[in-house]
Short mmCIF file of C-alpha atoms in Angstrom, two decimals:
data_model
loop_
_atom_site.label_atom_id
_atom_site.label_comp_id
_atom_site.label_asym_id
_atom_site.label_seq_id
_atom_site.Cartn_x
_atom_site.Cartn_y
_atom_site.Cartn_z
CA MET A 1 -23.63 -7.86 -19.39
CA ALA A 2 -23.10 -11.60 -21.74
CA ALA A 3 -21.12 -14.36 -18.99
CA ILE A 4 -18.05 -15.04 -19.75
CA THR A 5 -17.68 -18.97 -21.40
CA THR A 6 -15.31 -21.23 -20.47
CA THR A 7 -13.88 -21.48 -23.68
CA ALA A 8 -13.28 -17.33 -23.33
CA VAL A 9 -11.90 -17.90 -20.90
CA LEU A 10 -8.95 -20.46 -21.83
CA GLU A 11 -8.86 -18.60 -24.75
CA ILE A 12 -6.75 -15.66 -22.85
CA GLU A 13 -3.55 -16.06 -23.00
CA LEU A 14 -1.14 -18.03 -19.66
CA GLY A 15 -0.19 -14.41 -17.51
CA HIS A 16 -2.47 -11.84 -19.24
CA ALA A 17 -5.84 -9.92 -16.96
CA ILE A 18 -9.20 -10.72 -16.41
CA PRO A 19 -11.16 -9.50 -17.50
CA ASP A 20 -9.14 -7.04 -19.45
CA ALA A 21 -8.61 -4.10 -17.99
CA PRO A 22 -5.85 -2.20 -15.75
CA HIS A 23 -6.53 -2.15 -12.67
CA ALA A 24 -8.17 -6.30 -12.61
CA VAL A 25 -6.68 -8.27 -10.28
CA SER A 26 -6.89 -12.28 -11.78
CA VAL A 27 -4.87 -13.36 -14.26
CA SER A 28 -4.96 -16.46 -16.84
CA LEU A 29 -3.80 -19.80 -15.85
CA PRO A 30 -5.52 -21.75 -18.55
CA SER A 31 -3.74 -24.84 -18.12
CA TRP A 32 -3.17 -27.45 -15.04
CA ARG A 33 0.27 -27.16 -15.81
CA ALA A 34 0.54 -23.41 -15.48
CA ASN A 35 -1.49 -23.60 -12.42
CA VAL A 36 1.86 -26.01 -11.64
CA GLY A 37 4.00 -23.61 -13.03
CA TYR A 38 2.68 -20.49 -10.97
CA GLU A 39 3.13 -22.11 -7.77
CA GLU A 40 6.22 -23.41 -8.62
CA GLY A 41 7.83 -20.43 -9.87
CA GLU A 42 9.03 -21.63 -13.61
CA GLU A 43 9.98 -19.58 -15.76
CA TRP A 44 7.82 -20.46 -18.76
CA VAL A 45 5.10 -19.01 -15.84
CA ALA A 46 6.93 -16.35 -14.47
CA SER A 47 8.11 -14.95 -17.10
CA LYS A 48 4.90 -14.52 -19.16
CA MET A 49 3.20 -12.45 -16.79
CA LYS A 50 1.69 -9.48 -17.33
CA ASN A 51 -0.75 -9.74 -14.00
CA GLY A 52 -1.94 -11.22 -11.28
CA TYR A 53 -3.61 -10.92 -7.51
CA PRO A 54 -2.01 -7.72 -6.09
CA ARG A 55 -1.15 -8.97 -3.21
CA PHE A 56 1.62 -11.88 -5.34
CA PHE A 57 2.33 -10.15 -8.39
CA ILE A 58 2.94 -5.90 -8.73
CA HIS A 59 1.34 -4.04 -10.89
CA LYS A 60 3.46 -2.88 -13.49
CA THR A 61 2.36 0.47 -12.57
CA ILE A 62 3.62 0.19 -8.98
CA GLN A 63 6.61 -1.83 -10.47
CA ALA A 64 7.86 0.93 -12.94
CA PHE A 65 6.56 4.20 -10.54
CA ALA A 66 8.47 2.23 -8.14
CA ILE A 67 11.96 2.76 -10.39
CA GLU A 68 11.68 6.23 -11.27
CA ILE A 69 11.46 6.83 -7.50
CA THR A 70 14.97 4.72 -6.84
CA LYS A 71 16.26 6.36 -10.24
CA LYS A 72 15.97 10.05 -8.63
CA TYR A 73 15.97 9.06 -4.98
CA GLY A 74 17.80 6.30 -4.28
CA SER A 75 22.01 4.21 -5.57
CA ALA A 76 23.51 1.96 -7.54
CA GLY A 77 22.05 -1.64 -6.47
CA GLU A 78 19.04 -0.14 -4.76
CA GLU A 79 15.02 -0.96 -4.91
CA ALA A 80 11.42 0.95 -3.70
CA MET A 81 7.88 -0.46 -2.41
CA LEU A 82 5.69 1.80 -1.80
CA PHE A 83 2.34 2.45 0.15
CA PRO A 84 0.22 4.52 0.93
CA SER A 85 1.05 6.06 4.08
CA ARG A 86 4.40 6.57 6.04
CA ALA A 87 2.18 4.31 9.30
CA VAL A 88 2.66 1.29 6.20
CA ALA A 89 5.66 2.31 5.53
CA THR A 90 6.59 2.09 8.95
CA ARG A 91 6.11 -1.17 9.46
CA CYS A 92 8.02 -2.66 6.65
CA LEU A 93 11.05 -0.26 7.80
CA ASP A 94 10.71 -2.04 11.45
CA PHE A 95 10.17 -5.47 9.70
CA LEU A 96 12.97 -5.44 7.09
CA ARG A 97 15.12 -4.85 9.97
CA ARG A 98 14.50 -7.81 12.09
CA TYR A 99 15.06 -9.85 9.30
CA SER A 100 17.71 -7.36 6.61
CA LEU A 101 21.05 -9.44 5.61
CA HIS A 102 23.00 -5.69 6.39
CA ASP A 103 23.73 -4.61 9.95
CA THR A 104 20.83 -2.06 10.51
CA ARG A 105 21.30 -0.72 14.58
CA ARG A 106 23.41 2.72 13.67
CA PRO A 107 21.39 5.15 12.81
CA VAL A 108 20.16 6.11 9.17
CA GLY A 109 19.46 9.03 7.53
CA PRO A 110 16.75 9.55 5.26
CA HIS A 111 19.38 9.55 2.68
CA ASP A 112 22.04 7.53 4.22
CA ALA A 113 22.59 4.38 0.53
CA GLY A 114 22.49 1.11 0.86
CA SER A 115 20.41 1.53 4.36
CA PRO A 116 15.92 0.61 4.11
CA ARG A 117 14.94 3.95 4.40
CA ILE A 118 11.41 5.70 4.06
CA ILE A 119 10.59 8.90 1.47
CA ASP A 120 7.30 10.36 1.64
CA LEU A 121 6.66 11.92 -2.01
CA VAL A 122 3.17 14.96 -1.33
CA LEU A 123 2.85 17.56 -3.04
CA GLN A 124 4.69 20.62 -3.68
CA HIS A 125 4.09 24.46 -5.40
CA ALA A 126 0.87 24.37 -3.27
CA ASP A 127 -1.51 27.05 -3.87
CA PRO A 128 -1.91 29.16 -0.46
CA ASP A 129 -5.51 30.60 -1.62
CA SER A 130 -7.20 27.01 -2.62
CA LYS A 131 -10.42 26.08 -2.45
CA MET A 132 -9.56 22.92 -1.92
CA THR A 133 -11.93 21.47 0.72
CA LEU A 134 -11.73 17.75 0.01
CA GLY A 135 -8.69 16.50 2.28
CA LEU A 136 -7.17 15.08 -0.47
CA LYS A 137 -3.90 13.96 0.17
CA PRO A 138 -2.41 12.24 -3.18
CA MET A 139 1.19 11.02 -1.37
CA ILE A 140 4.41 7.79 -1.44
CA SER A 141 5.96 6.75 1.47
CA ALA A 142 8.35 4.80 -0.58
CA VAL A 143 10.67 2.42 1.51
CA ILE A 144 13.53 2.13 -0.54
CA TYR A 145 16.12 -0.65 0.21
CA PRO A 146 19.21 -3.19 -0.62
CA LYS A 147 18.33 -5.23 -3.46
CA SER A 148 19.61 -8.45 -1.39
CA ASP A 149 16.75 -7.82 0.59
CA ALA A 150 13.87 -7.30 -1.91
CA GLN A 151 12.32 -10.39 -1.15
CA VAL A 152 12.04 -9.25 2.88
CA ALA A 153 9.76 -6.30 1.78
CA LYS A 154 7.94 -8.75 -1.34
CA THR A 155 7.05 -10.70 1.93
CA PHE A 156 5.53 -7.84 4.02
CA TRP A 157 3.38 -6.71 1.07
CA GLN A 158 2.10 -10.13 0.77
CA HIS A 159 0.75 -10.93 3.95
CA SER A 160 0.32 -7.51 5.39
CA GLY A 161 -1.56 -6.90 2.40
CA ASP A 162 -1.16 -2.86 2.89
CA GLY A 163 0.84 -1.75 -0.04
CA VAL A 164 -0.32 0.46 -2.39
CA SER A 165 -3.38 -0.14 -4.58
CA SER A 166 -2.67 0.66 -8.44
CA ARG A 167 -4.95 3.14 -9.27
CA ARG A 168 -3.40 5.43 -6.40
CA ALA A 169 -0.14 4.29 -7.87
CA GLU A 170 -1.43 5.55 -11.41
CA PHE A 171 -2.57 8.89 -10.44
CA CYS A 172 0.39 9.78 -8.37
CA PHE A 173 3.06 8.65 -10.13
CA LYS A 174 0.99 10.91 -13.12
CA ALA A 175 1.89 13.57 -10.49
CA PHE A 176 5.63 13.02 -9.76
CA GLU A 177 6.40 12.73 -13.99
CA GLN A 178 4.97 16.60 -14.12
CA GLY A 179 6.61 17.42 -10.19
CA TYR A 180 4.74 17.79 -7.80
CA LEU A 181 5.12 14.79 -6.07
CA ALA A 182 8.51 15.57 -4.44
CA PRO A 183 10.12 14.80 -0.72
CA ARG A 184 8.56 15.27 2.41
CA HIS A 185 11.38 16.67 4.77
CA ASP A 186 9.37 16.99 7.73
CA PRO A 187 7.12 13.89 8.57
CA GLN A 188 4.38 15.59 10.40
CA GLU A 189 4.46 19.13 8.24
CA THR A 190 0.55 18.88 6.58
CA VAL A 191 0.38 17.87 3.54
CA ALA A 192 -1.64 21.08 1.45
CA ALA A 193 -3.93 20.93 -1.46
CA LEU A 194 -2.69 21.20 -5.12
CA ASP A 195 -4.91 23.51 -6.77
CA ARG A 196 -4.32 23.01 -10.45
CA THR A 197 -5.07 21.70 -13.53
CA CYS A 198 -2.97 19.03 -15.27
CA LYS A 199 -3.18 15.92 -18.03
CA GLY A 200 -3.43 12.04 -16.22
CA PRO A 201 -5.95 9.48 -17.09
CA ARG A 202 -9.40 9.45 -18.61
CA ARG A 203 -11.34 8.04 -15.68
CA TYR A 204 -10.17 11.04 -13.59
CA GLN A 205 -11.34 13.46 -16.24
CA ARG A 206 -15.53 13.81 -15.63
CA LYS A 207 -16.16 16.97 -13.42
CA ASP A 208 -18.93 14.83 -11.81
CA SER A 209 -19.41 11.37 -12.11
CA LEU A 210 -22.78 11.45 -10.31
CA LYS A 211 -25.41 13.41 -12.88
CA GLY A 212 -23.29 15.99 -13.97
CA LYS A 213 -23.57 17.87 -11.11
CA ALA A 214 -20.76 18.95 -8.20
CA SER A 215 -21.83 17.40 -4.64
CA LYS A 216 -23.52 20.50 -2.77
CA GLY A 217 -20.15 22.14 0.20
CA GLN A 218 -17.70 19.84 -1.57
CA GLY A 219 -16.17 22.65 -2.92
CA PRO A 220 -14.62 22.25 -7.15
CA SER A 221 -13.92 18.64 -7.19
CA VAL A 222 -10.50 17.13 -6.98
CA LEU A 223 -11.40 15.67 -11.14
CA THR A 224 -10.95 19.26 -12.64
CA LEU A 225 -6.54 18.24 -11.43
CA TRP A 226 -8.04 16.78 -15.13
CA ASN A 227 -7.90 18.06 -18.55
CA GLU A 228 -11.24 17.19 -20.14
CA SER A 229 -11.79 15.05 -23.37
CA PRO A 230 -14.56 16.38 -25.45
CA ASP A 231 -13.90 12.86 -27.20
CA PHE A 232 -15.49 10.81 -24.68
CA LEU A 233 -18.55 12.25 -24.29
CA VAL A 234 -19.25 11.51 -27.90
CA PRO A 235 -20.30 8.48 -28.91
CA ASN A 236 -19.80 8.18 -32.23
CA LYS A 237 -15.95 8.78 -30.86
CA LEU A 238 -15.92 5.31 -29.12
CA GLU A 239 -14.98 3.86 -32.14
CA GLY A 240 -11.61 1.57 -31.15
CA LYS A 241 -12.26 2.35 -27.94
CA ASP A 242 -12.75 -1.40 -25.27
CA LEU A 243 -15.58 -1.41 -23.99
CA VAL A 244 -14.43 -2.49 -20.76
CA GLN A 245 -12.68 0.21 -20.18
CA PHE A 246 -15.07 2.74 -22.08
CA VAL A 247 -18.01 1.69 -19.08
CA GLU A 248 -15.06 2.78 -16.15
CA GLU A 249 -14.64 6.07 -17.40
CA ARG A 250 -18.48 6.95 -18.67
CA PHE A 251 -20.50 4.76 -15.94
CA GLY A 252 -19.89 6.07 -12.36
CA ARG A 253 -17.24 2.85 -11.73
CA ASN A 254 -14.40 5.41 -10.64
CA LEU A 255 -16.59 8.55 -8.28
CA ASP A 256 -15.49 12.03 -7.38
CA LEU A 257 -12.98 11.93 -4.79
CA SER A 258 -15.53 14.24 -3.01
CA LEU A 259 -17.87 11.08 -2.50
CA ALA A 260 -15.40 9.26 -1.10
CA ALA A 261 -16.41 9.49 2.25
CA ASN A 262 -20.04 8.53 1.57
CA ALA A 263 -19.17 6.17 -0.96
CA LYS A 264 -17.37 3.91 2.14
CA LEU A 265 -20.37 4.66 4.18
CA ALA A 266 -22.53 2.99 1.10
CA ILE A 267 -20.33 -0.12 1.81
CA ARG A 268 -20.70 -0.47 4.91
CA ARG A 269 -24.59 -0.45 5.42
CA ARG A 270 -24.50 -2.55 2.83
CA ILE A 271 -22.35 -4.69 4.78
CA ALA A 272 -24.18 -4.35 7.43
CA GLY A 273 -27.35 -5.42 6.59
CA SER A 274 -29.51 -1.94 5.90
CA LEU A 275 -28.70 -1.01 2.97
CA THR A 276 -30.37 -3.52 0.30
CA ALA A 277 -32.03 -1.15 -2.80
CA ASP A 278 -30.21 -1.14 -5.53
CA VAL A 279 -30.22 3.09 -5.95
CA GLU A 280 -27.50 5.34 -6.88
CA LEU A 281 -25.11 7.08 -3.59
CA PRO A 282 -27.51 9.47 -3.31
CA ASP A 283 -30.62 8.49 -2.94
CA ALA A 284 -28.77 5.70 -1.17
CA LEU A 285 -27.56 7.25 1.45
CA ASN A 286 -31.02 9.65 2.42
CA LEU A 287 -32.34 5.61 2.22
CA PRO A 288 -34.00 4.91 6.21
CA GLY A 289 -32.71 2.04 7.73
CA GLU A 290 -33.75 -2.05 7.82
CA PRO A 291 -33.29 -2.60 11.60
CA GLU A 292 -34.32 -6.12 10.83
CA VAL A 293 -32.12 -7.10 8.52
CA VAL A 294 -29.20 -5.45 10.75
CA ARG A 295 -27.32 -9.55 10.28
CA GLU A 296 -29.91 -10.43 13.00
CA VAL A 297 -27.61 -9.19 16.26
CA GLN A 298 -28.01 -7.00 18.58
CA GLY A 299 -26.98 -3.54 18.69
CA PHE A 300 -25.25 -4.48 15.20
CA SER A 301 -24.46 -1.07 12.88
CA GLU A 302 -23.09 0.14 9.92
CA ASP A 303 -20.46 1.38 12.65
CA ASP A 304 -19.30 -2.18 13.51
CA ILE A 305 -18.14 -2.10 10.21
CA TYR A 306 -13.72 -1.18 8.92
CA LEU A 307 -13.04 -0.91 5.78
CA TYR A 308 -9.73 -1.56 4.86
CA PRO A 309 -7.03 -2.32 1.69
CA THR A 310 -7.80 -5.67 1.05
CA GLY A 311 -8.87 -8.66 3.14
CA MET A 312 -5.74 -9.51 5.14
CA SER A 313 -5.09 -5.82 6.00
CA SER A 314 -7.86 -6.02 7.86
CA ILE A 315 -6.46 -9.58 9.40
CA PHE A 316 -3.02 -7.70 9.96
CA ASN A 317 -4.59 -4.68 11.50
CA THR A 318 -7.10 -7.35 13.57
CA HIS A 319 -4.02 -8.66 14.94
CA GLN A 320 -2.57 -5.93 15.00
CA THR A 321 -4.80 -3.88 17.43
CA LEU A 322 -5.35 -7.11 19.44
CA LEU A 323 -1.98 -7.30 20.45
CA GLU A 324 -2.41 -3.76 21.06
CA THR A 325 -5.40 -3.95 23.55
CA ARG A 326 -4.95 -6.98 25.35
CA GLY A 327 -1.27 -7.60 25.35
CA GLN A 328 1.51 -9.93 24.06
CA MET A 329 0.17 -13.19 23.68
CA LYS A 330 0.18 -15.99 21.42
CA SER A 331 -2.75 -16.87 19.03
CA ILE A 332 -4.21 -19.84 18.03
CA SER A 333 -4.76 -20.20 14.33
CA PHE A 334 -7.28 -23.26 14.04
CA GLY A 335 -7.47 -25.71 10.79
CA PHE A 336 -5.53 -25.29 7.85
CA PRO A 337 -5.54 -21.60 6.76
CA TYR A 338 -4.40 -19.75 4.21
CA ILE A 339 -0.45 -19.25 4.23
CA ASP A 340 -0.47 -15.05 5.07
CA THR A 341 -2.41 -15.77 8.04
CA LEU A 342 -0.64 -17.84 9.70
CA LYS A 343 2.59 -16.33 8.86
CA ILE A 344 0.96 -12.56 10.41
CA LEU A 345 0.56 -14.98 12.97
CA GLU A 346 3.49 -16.53 13.46
CA ARG A 347 5.92 -12.97 12.40
CA TRP A 348 4.91 -10.49 14.38
CA GLY A 349 4.11 -11.09 17.95
CA PRO A 350 5.05 -14.31 19.79
CA GLY A 351 4.17 -16.60 17.79
CA CYS A 352 0.88 -18.75 17.73
CA LEU A 353 -0.30 -22.43 18.19
CA PHE A 354 -1.18 -24.06 15.16
CA TYR A 355 -4.06 -26.94 14.85
CA GLY A 356 -3.44 -27.93 10.70
CA ASN A 357 -6.56 -30.29 10.70
CA GLY A 358 -9.09 -27.96 13.22
CA SER A 359 -10.91 -31.31 14.33
CA SER A 360 -12.18 -31.93 17.78
CA ASP A 361 -9.11 -33.44 19.28
CA ASP A 362 -7.29 -30.38 18.73
CA LEU A 363 -10.42 -28.44 20.84
CA ASP A 364 -9.70 -31.22 23.65
CA ASP A 365 -5.71 -30.47 23.60
CA LEU A 366 -6.80 -26.93 23.35
CA GLY A 367 -9.27 -26.65 26.62
CA ASN A 368 -6.84 -29.00 28.12
CA ARG A 369 -3.76 -26.46 27.59
CA CYS A 370 -6.15 -23.48 28.80
CA LYS A 371 -7.25 -25.53 31.39
CA ASN A 372 -3.17 -25.43 32.96
CA GLY A 373 -3.31 -21.31 32.78
CA GLU A 374 -1.81 -20.87 28.84
CA LYS A 375 -3.16 -17.15 27.67
CA PHE A 376 -3.75 -16.68 24.86
CA LEU A 377 -4.51 -14.08 22.40
CA ALA A 378 -7.22 -15.18 19.93
CA LEU A 379 -8.44 -18.22 17.77
CA PHE A 380 -8.15 -17.20 14.17
CA CYS A 381 -10.28 -19.68 11.84
CA GLU A 382 -12.17 -20.21 8.50
CA PHE A 383 -15.04 -20.66 8.24
CA PRO A 384 -15.26 -22.80 5.22
CA GLY A 385 -11.38 -22.83 5.24
CA ASN A 386 -9.65 -22.27 1.94
CA PRO A 387 -9.00 -24.19 0.16
CA LEU A 388 -10.16 -27.31 2.34
CA LEU A 389 -13.50 -26.13 2.24
CA LYS A 390 -13.59 -28.03 6.11
CA SER A 391 -15.81 -25.41 8.75
CA PRO A 392 -14.71 -25.64 12.61
CA ASP A 393 -17.12 -26.52 15.64
CA LEU A 394 -17.32 -23.02 16.07
CA ARG A 395 -19.93 -23.11 18.79
CA ARG A 396 -18.29 -25.26 20.79
CA ILE A 397 -15.05 -22.51 19.61
CA ARG A 398 -16.82 -20.41 21.03
CA ARG A 399 -17.65 -21.83 24.51
CA LEU A 400 -13.94 -21.86 25.14
CA ALA A 401 -13.50 -18.10 23.96
CA ASP A 402 -16.00 -17.55 26.29
CA GLU A 403 -14.64 -20.05 29.64
CA TYR A 404 -11.29 -18.43 28.72
CA ASP A 405 -11.60 -15.59 27.54
CA PHE A 406 -9.44 -15.29 24.47
CA ALA A 407 -10.59 -13.49 20.94
CA LEU A 408 -12.77 -15.77 18.12
CA VAL A 409 -12.01 -14.15 14.75
CA VAL A 410 -13.52 -15.72 11.80
CA ASP A 411 -12.66 -14.99 7.92
CA GLU A 412 -15.67 -16.09 5.91
CA THR A 413 -14.81 -15.43 2.71
CA ILE A 414 -15.01 -18.22 0.75
CA GLY A 415 -18.67 -18.80 2.22
CA ASN A 416 -19.36 -14.64 2.47
CA PHE A 417 -21.36 -13.09 4.52
CA MET A 418 -24.42 -12.62 2.52
CA ASN A 419 -23.76 -17.05 2.50
CA VAL A 420 -23.00 -18.13 5.41
CA HIS A 421 -24.01 -16.27 9.51
CA VAL A 422 -21.03 -16.34 11.24
CA LEU A 423 -21.18 -13.60 13.32
CA PRO A 424 -23.51 -14.30 16.88
CA ALA A 425 -20.43 -16.44 16.64
CA ALA A 426 -17.49 -14.41 16.45
CA ASP A 427 -16.07 -11.53 18.40
CA VAL A 428 -14.81 -10.11 14.69
CA MET A 429 -15.77 -11.11 11.69
CA VAL A 430 -13.28 -10.19 8.86
CA SER A 431 -13.17 -10.83 4.55
CA SER A 432 -11.60 -10.82 1.55
CA LEU A 433 -13.85 -7.58 -0.58
CA THR A 434 -12.07 -8.24 -3.46
CA LYS A 435 -13.72 -11.68 -4.06
CA VAL A 436 -17.28 -9.95 -4.34
CA PHE A 437 -17.32 -6.00 -5.37
CA SER A 438 -17.69 -4.58 -8.12
CA GLY A 439 -18.91 -8.01 -10.18
CA ASP A 440 -15.30 -6.63 -12.45
CA SER A 441 -12.92 -7.98 -10.23
CA ASN A 442 -10.35 -4.89 -10.65
CA VAL A 443 -11.19 -3.93 -7.47
CA MET A 444 -9.83 -4.32 -3.96
CA GLY A 445 -10.93 -4.35 -0.15
CA GLY A 446 -11.21 -6.03 2.72
CA ARG A 447 -13.45 -5.48 5.57
#
């Protein structure tokens, strides 16, 4: 694949996706003035944004889906924010009720207009004789709220990193338009799988992504939900088709959904360092492990890797898990951090102690606080920092953490786990896989 030159990038219009693909996560800001205008919210930039980083710019498909849900189940003066599960939607609802401009103390019914509420959209008209064994649950949990609370809802979307992905929204939007998704009135009700044919995006139309064969023991592919397009497999019919779109659709960028669990396992093995061979998914899972290259940490394996929808989601959920397991204590934000990490520590839990310089003097102060009896949940830092590229003294922090019993969480997104080796010092290592996985800037992920 040819490299993208600086000249080519500068020729991409302001606000357009890089690459020019439906699910790209980068956007063209071709001048310094455009970057400043974007950060300051200037209209001449904001009005041209057709795409953007998913936590800051809600994908057009997600926006359109939210509008249709609000039209059908909301009222005038309301909006919706979409999430992949009720658990995440419930966290958003709690956040809205804490920061809403409205009185949310009274009981709220599922269709109580004007008050923040959740509507779960799940598959309907299930076939009781379905042979689908994939456990596929294409559902959307919509949080509907007054428009005046839009900024509060957007704040949760940005900080948590748990908003619905554009691919999931695209899949579910098509099912919603065709009447297959409808409200579930009992949140505990089991979502049944739907085994009937409907049309959808071509990227989901192939019967199988790996060598044209169905996976043994998996039952019929969920992709049979979508009609096959015969023209799609005929090379001479490709004239006019965007090359990036064709590559994504045809050559395995979108796997059969029945292979999702196996694909996640392969990713975990690559991150753990036990899978280094450049092979296809079935071969990758059959290869023996390579324990001598497992990140040089005794006992470390793929079972210690947890995947999240985004890097910020991994930070958010790490903090939540620590609060639940260690109790309600303040955290420490050490060094000048990526802004959302600081906001997570400030807005969820008892708050945080912020050392913006990340200096040795700051560590002296932290040590004195600990000696005087202050207790902390965890210290969060970046190695190196984003955007200043300053690296904290991890060895000294590790000693303090061991002596005074707080967790050390290191975000190595900028350096990347392939280039910096911080795991021996950290209790938890977090990273945004969005920056490195796929090579095409069109997927999201975190660990």
